[in-house]
Amino acid sequence: MSATKAKVAVHKFSSCDGCQLAFLNMGEDLLALFDQVDIIHFAEAGPLNREASVDISFVEGSLSTPEDIHRIKKIREKSRYVTTIGACATAGGLQALRNVAQQDDWIQSVYATPQYISSLDQVMPIHEQIAVDFELRGCPVNTRQITAVLRSLLNGVTPVNEQDKVCMECKRQHEVCAMVARGLPCMGPVTRAGCGALCPGVGRDCYGCYGSAENANTASLGGRFHLLRLNQNQVRHRFVSFNGADPVFASAGSMGTGKND
Ligand code: SF4
Ligand code: SF4
Ligand code: SF4
């Protein structure tokens, strides 16, 4: 990247804003960041210039409306690198739960004047409409992920793409296995690493917020959940939650069930 300060934008689509907080939570590191980059657009923090050409665009949220498709294509045209941040942007997020239900029923039940609602039939992650250079997973992403990808891009280095499963991080940290020791239905064996096994580290089972790992054996884990006495619907809910449009989890969640079970 050039010797001048890199221009950075942070854009939001359908989301809760939680991933943008990973920037605001940087504390003193955020001040150091300003020495290296110019934040051109970041509505939650103040700067507004969403049409500007930039070096790096961070994109939070999933695509839910026809207007979103138009806007994300503009962002792609104006950005040298596009990095998506969080489960919403990389795998649809919680709002993609409507992909496995009857959308019209939801709209009728939620909105007083449903005739004014204009939405896509399916909630989509960003990579379904544009080429994405890098994806940061998690609900939410954390400050460490953001600073690591920024440092890499600013130094012309390809960011590290986590391939391991959460179980690997968990074992490296010598955590006691929540599934083996306590019978909790942990998603760690099929979930992508990157969080540092946060939940097992505090005695909880993983809920899969980083989305599916490569070569995830969801059939085997689903069978294990049945042995832990989860019924079919409970197994389905384990897989289809934070990452509603993750094809691996969506497929595992729909096994043996009808769309509206
Ligand atoms: S991934 Fe989670 S924290 Fe981030 S915007 Fe979506 S719902 Fe919010
Ligand atoms: S607690 Fe979960 S993530 Fe950790 S080893 Fe057991 S199954 Fe894997
Ligand atoms: S352990 Fe699982 S649910 Fe918890 S933060 Fe990590 S990926 Fe998300």
Coordinates of C-alpha atoms in Angstrom, one line a residue, residues 2-259:
S2 CA 1.2 3.6 -0.7
A3 CA 3.3 5.7 1.7
T4 CA 0.4 8.0 2.2
K5 CA -2.3 7.1 4.7
A6 CA -4.6 4.4 3.6
K7 CA -8.2 5.4 3.3
V8 CA -10.6 3.1 5.2
A9 CA -14.4 2.9 5.2
V10 CA -16.7 0.9 7.5
H11 CA -20.1 0.2 6.0
K12 CA -23.2 -1.3 7.6
F13 CA -26.0 -3.5 6.2
S14 CA -28.6 -5.6 8.1
S15 CA -26.9 -6.1 11.5
C16 CA -26.9 -5.1 15.1
D17 CA -23.8 -2.9 14.9
G18 CA -22.0 -5.2 17.4
C19 CA -19.1 -5.9 15.0
Q20 CA -18.4 -2.2 14.5
L21 CA -17.8 -2.0 18.2
A22 CA -14.6 -4.0 17.6
F23 CA -13.2 -0.8 16.2
L24 CA -14.5 1.4 18.9
N25 CA -13.3 -1.0 21.6
M26 CA -9.7 -0.7 20.4
G27 CA -9.0 2.0 23.0
E28 CA -5.6 3.5 22.7
D29 CA -4.9 1.3 19.7
L30 CA -7.6 3.3 17.9
L31 CA -5.5 6.4 18.3
A32 CA -2.5 4.6 16.9
L33 CA -4.6 3.4 14.0
F34 CA -5.3 7.0 13.1
D35 CA -1.6 7.5 12.5
Q36 CA -1.8 4.9 9.7
V37 CA -5.2 5.3 8.2
D38 CA -7.8 8.0 7.4
I39 CA -11.3 6.8 8.4
I40 CA -13.3 8.2 5.5
H41 CA -16.7 6.7 6.3
F42 CA -17.8 5.2 9.6
A43 CA -21.3 6.3 10.4
E44 CA -21.4 4.9 13.9
A45 CA -18.2 6.8 14.8
G46 CA -18.9 10.0 13.0
P47 CA -17.3 10.4 9.5
L48 CA -19.8 10.3 6.6
N49 CA -18.8 9.8 3.0
R50 CA -20.2 6.6 1.8
E51 CA -19.5 7.3 -1.9
A52 CA -15.8 7.8 -1.5
S53 CA -13.1 5.7 -3.1
V54 CA -11.1 3.9 -0.4
D55 CA -8.3 1.4 0.0
I56 CA -10.1 -0.9 2.4
S57 CA -13.8 -1.2 3.1
F58 CA -15.0 -3.2 6.1
V59 CA -18.6 -4.4 5.6
E60 CA -20.8 -5.4 8.5
G61 CA -24.3 -7.0 8.0
S62 CA -26.1 -9.1 5.4
L63 CA -28.1 -8.2 2.3
S64 CA -31.8 -8.1 2.9
T65 CA -33.3 -5.6 0.4
P66 CA -33.0 -4.8 -3.3
E67 CA -31.4 -1.5 -2.3
D68 CA -28.7 -3.4 -0.4
I69 CA -27.6 -5.2 -3.6
H70 CA -27.2 -1.9 -5.5
R71 CA -25.2 -0.3 -2.6
I72 CA -22.8 -3.3 -2.1
K73 CA -21.9 -3.3 -5.8
K74 CA -21.1 0.5 -5.5
I75 CA -18.9 -0.2 -2.5
R76 CA -17.0 -2.9 -4.4
E77 CA -16.4 -0.5 -7.3
K78 CA -15.0 2.1 -4.9
S79 CA -12.8 -0.2 -2.8
R80 CA -9.4 -1.7 -3.4
Y81 CA -10.0 -4.4 -0.7
V82 CA -13.3 -5.5 0.8
T83 CA -13.3 -7.3 4.1
T84 CA -16.5 -8.6 5.6
I85 CA -16.8 -8.6 9.3
G86 CA -19.0 -10.9 11.4
A87 CA -21.5 -13.7 11.1
C88 CA -24.1 -11.4 9.4
A89 CA -21.8 -10.4 6.6
T90 CA -20.1 -13.8 6.1
A91 CA -23.0 -16.1 6.6
G92 CA -26.3 -14.2 6.9
G93 CA -26.5 -13.8 10.6
L94 CA -29.6 -14.4 12.8
Q95 CA -31.7 -12.5 10.2
A96 CA -31.1 -15.4 7.7
L97 CA -33.2 -17.6 10.0
R98 CA -36.1 -16.4 7.8
N99 CA -34.5 -18.3 4.9
V100 CA -35.8 -21.5 6.5
A101 CA -39.3 -20.2 7.2
Q102 CA -42.1 -18.7 5.1
Q103 CA -41.1 -15.1 4.7
D104 CA -44.6 -13.8 4.0
D105 CA -45.9 -15.3 7.3
W106 CA -43.1 -13.5 9.2
I107 CA -43.8 -10.2 7.5
Q108 CA -47.5 -10.4 8.2
S109 CA -46.9 -11.2 11.8
V110 CA -44.2 -8.6 12.5
Y111 CA -45.3 -5.5 10.6
A112 CA -48.5 -3.5 11.0
T113 CA -48.4 -2.4 7.4
P114 CA -46.7 -5.2 5.5
Q115 CA -47.5 -3.7 2.1
Y116 CA -44.6 -1.2 2.6
I117 CA -42.0 -3.9 3.2
S118 CA -39.6 -4.5 0.3
S119 CA -37.2 -7.3 1.0
L120 CA -35.3 -10.0 -0.8
D121 CA -36.7 -13.5 -0.8
Q122 CA -33.5 -14.7 0.9
V123 CA -31.1 -13.0 3.2
M124 CA -27.6 -13.2 1.7
P125 CA -24.0 -12.9 2.9
I126 CA -22.0 -10.3 1.1
H127 CA -19.9 -12.8 -0.9
E128 CA -23.0 -13.9 -2.8
Q129 CA -23.2 -10.6 -4.6
I130 CA -19.6 -9.3 -4.9
A131 CA -16.0 -10.6 -4.8
V132 CA -14.8 -10.4 -1.2
D133 CA -11.1 -10.2 -0.5
F134 CA -11.2 -11.4 3.1
E135 CA -13.8 -12.6 5.6
L136 CA -13.6 -12.2 9.4
R137 CA -16.1 -14.5 11.2
G138 CA -17.8 -14.4 14.6
C139 CA -20.7 -12.9 16.3
P140 CA -19.2 -10.5 17.1
V141 CA -15.7 -10.2 15.6
N142 CA -13.1 -9.0 18.1
T143 CA -10.6 -6.2 18.1
R144 CA -7.7 -8.7 17.7
Q145 CA -9.1 -9.9 14.4
I146 CA -9.6 -6.4 13.1
T147 CA -6.2 -5.2 14.0
A148 CA -4.5 -8.3 12.5
V149 CA -6.2 -8.0 9.2
L150 CA -5.6 -4.2 9.0
R151 CA -1.9 -4.7 9.8
S152 CA -1.6 -7.4 7.1
L153 CA -3.3 -5.3 4.4
L154 CA -1.4 -2.2 5.3
N155 CA 1.9 -4.1 5.0
G156 CA 0.9 -5.9 1.8
V157 CA 0.7 -9.3 3.5
T158 CA -2.2 -11.7 2.9
P159 CA -4.2 -12.0 6.1
V160 CA -4.1 -15.4 7.9
N161 CA -7.3 -17.4 7.2
E162 CA -8.1 -19.6 10.2
Q163 CA -8.7 -23.2 9.0
D164 CA -8.7 -25.1 12.3
K165 CA -11.7 -26.1 14.4
V166 CA -12.5 -24.6 17.8
C167 CA -11.6 -28.0 19.4
M168 CA -8.0 -27.4 18.3
E169 CA -7.8 -24.1 20.1
C170 CA -9.6 -25.6 23.1
K171 CA -7.1 -28.4 23.4
R172 CA -4.1 -26.1 22.9
Q173 CA -5.4 -24.2 25.9
H174 CA -5.8 -27.4 28.0
E175 CA -9.5 -26.7 28.6
V176 CA -11.6 -29.6 30.0
C177 CA -13.9 -30.7 27.3
A178 CA -17.5 -29.5 28.0
M179 CA -19.0 -32.2 25.9
V180 CA -17.0 -35.2 27.3
A181 CA -16.9 -34.0 30.9
R182 CA -20.3 -32.3 31.3
G183 CA -22.4 -33.7 28.4
L184 CA -22.9 -30.3 26.8
P185 CA -23.8 -30.2 23.1
C186 CA -20.7 -28.3 22.0
M187 CA -20.4 -27.1 18.4
G188 CA -16.6 -26.9 18.6
P189 CA -15.8 -30.0 16.5
V190 CA -17.4 -28.4 13.4
T191 CA -16.9 -24.6 14.1
R192 CA -14.1 -22.5 12.6
A193 CA -11.3 -21.4 15.0
G194 CA -10.4 -17.8 15.7
C195 CA -12.1 -16.9 19.0
G196 CA -9.5 -18.7 21.1
A197 CA -12.1 -21.2 22.4
L198 CA -13.8 -18.4 24.3
C199 CA -16.8 -20.3 25.5
P200 CA -15.2 -23.6 26.6
G201 CA -12.7 -21.3 28.4
V202 CA -15.5 -20.2 30.7
G203 CA -17.0 -23.7 31.0
R204 CA -19.6 -23.2 28.3
D205 CA -20.3 -25.2 25.1
C206 CA -19.6 -23.5 21.8
Y207 CA -22.6 -22.3 19.9
G208 CA -20.9 -22.1 16.5
C209 CA -20.8 -18.4 16.1
Y210 CA -17.7 -18.5 13.8
G211 CA -19.5 -20.6 11.3
S212 CA -18.6 -23.9 9.7
A213 CA -15.0 -25.1 9.6
E214 CA -13.5 -26.9 6.5
N215 CA -14.4 -30.6 6.3
A216 CA -16.9 -30.3 9.2
N217 CA -18.4 -33.7 10.0
T218 CA -21.9 -32.4 10.9
A219 CA -23.6 -35.8 10.5
S220 CA -21.3 -37.3 13.1
L221 CA -21.8 -34.4 15.5
G222 CA -25.6 -34.4 15.0
G223 CA -25.5 -38.1 15.9
R224 CA -23.5 -37.3 19.0
F225 CA -26.1 -34.6 20.0
H226 CA -28.8 -37.3 19.7
L227 CA -26.9 -39.5 22.1
L228 CA -26.8 -36.5 24.4
R229 CA -30.7 -36.7 24.3
L230 CA -31.3 -33.6 22.0
N231 CA -34.3 -34.2 19.8
Q232 CA -34.3 -33.4 16.1
N233 CA -35.5 -29.9 16.5
Q234 CA -32.9 -29.1 19.2
V235 CA -30.2 -30.5 17.0
R236 CA -31.5 -28.3 14.2
H237 CA -31.4 -25.2 16.4
R238 CA -27.7 -25.9 17.3
F239 CA -26.8 -25.7 13.6
V240 CA -29.1 -23.0 12.3
S241 CA -28.6 -20.0 14.6
F242 CA -25.9 -17.3 14.2
N243 CA -25.0 -18.3 10.7
G244 CA -28.4 -18.9 9.0
A245 CA -27.0 -18.8 5.5
D246 CA -23.9 -20.9 6.1
P247 CA -24.5 -23.7 3.6
V248 CA -22.9 -26.4 5.7
F249 CA -24.8 -25.6 8.9
A250 CA -28.0 -24.9 7.0
S251 CA -27.8 -28.3 5.4
A252 CA -27.0 -30.0 8.7
G253 CA -29.9 -28.2 10.3
S254 CA -32.4 -29.2 7.7
M255 CA -31.6 -32.9 7.7
G256 CA -34.7 -35.0 8.5
T257 CA -36.9 -32.0 8.9
G258 CA -39.4 -30.2 6.7
K259 CA -38.9 -26.5 6.1

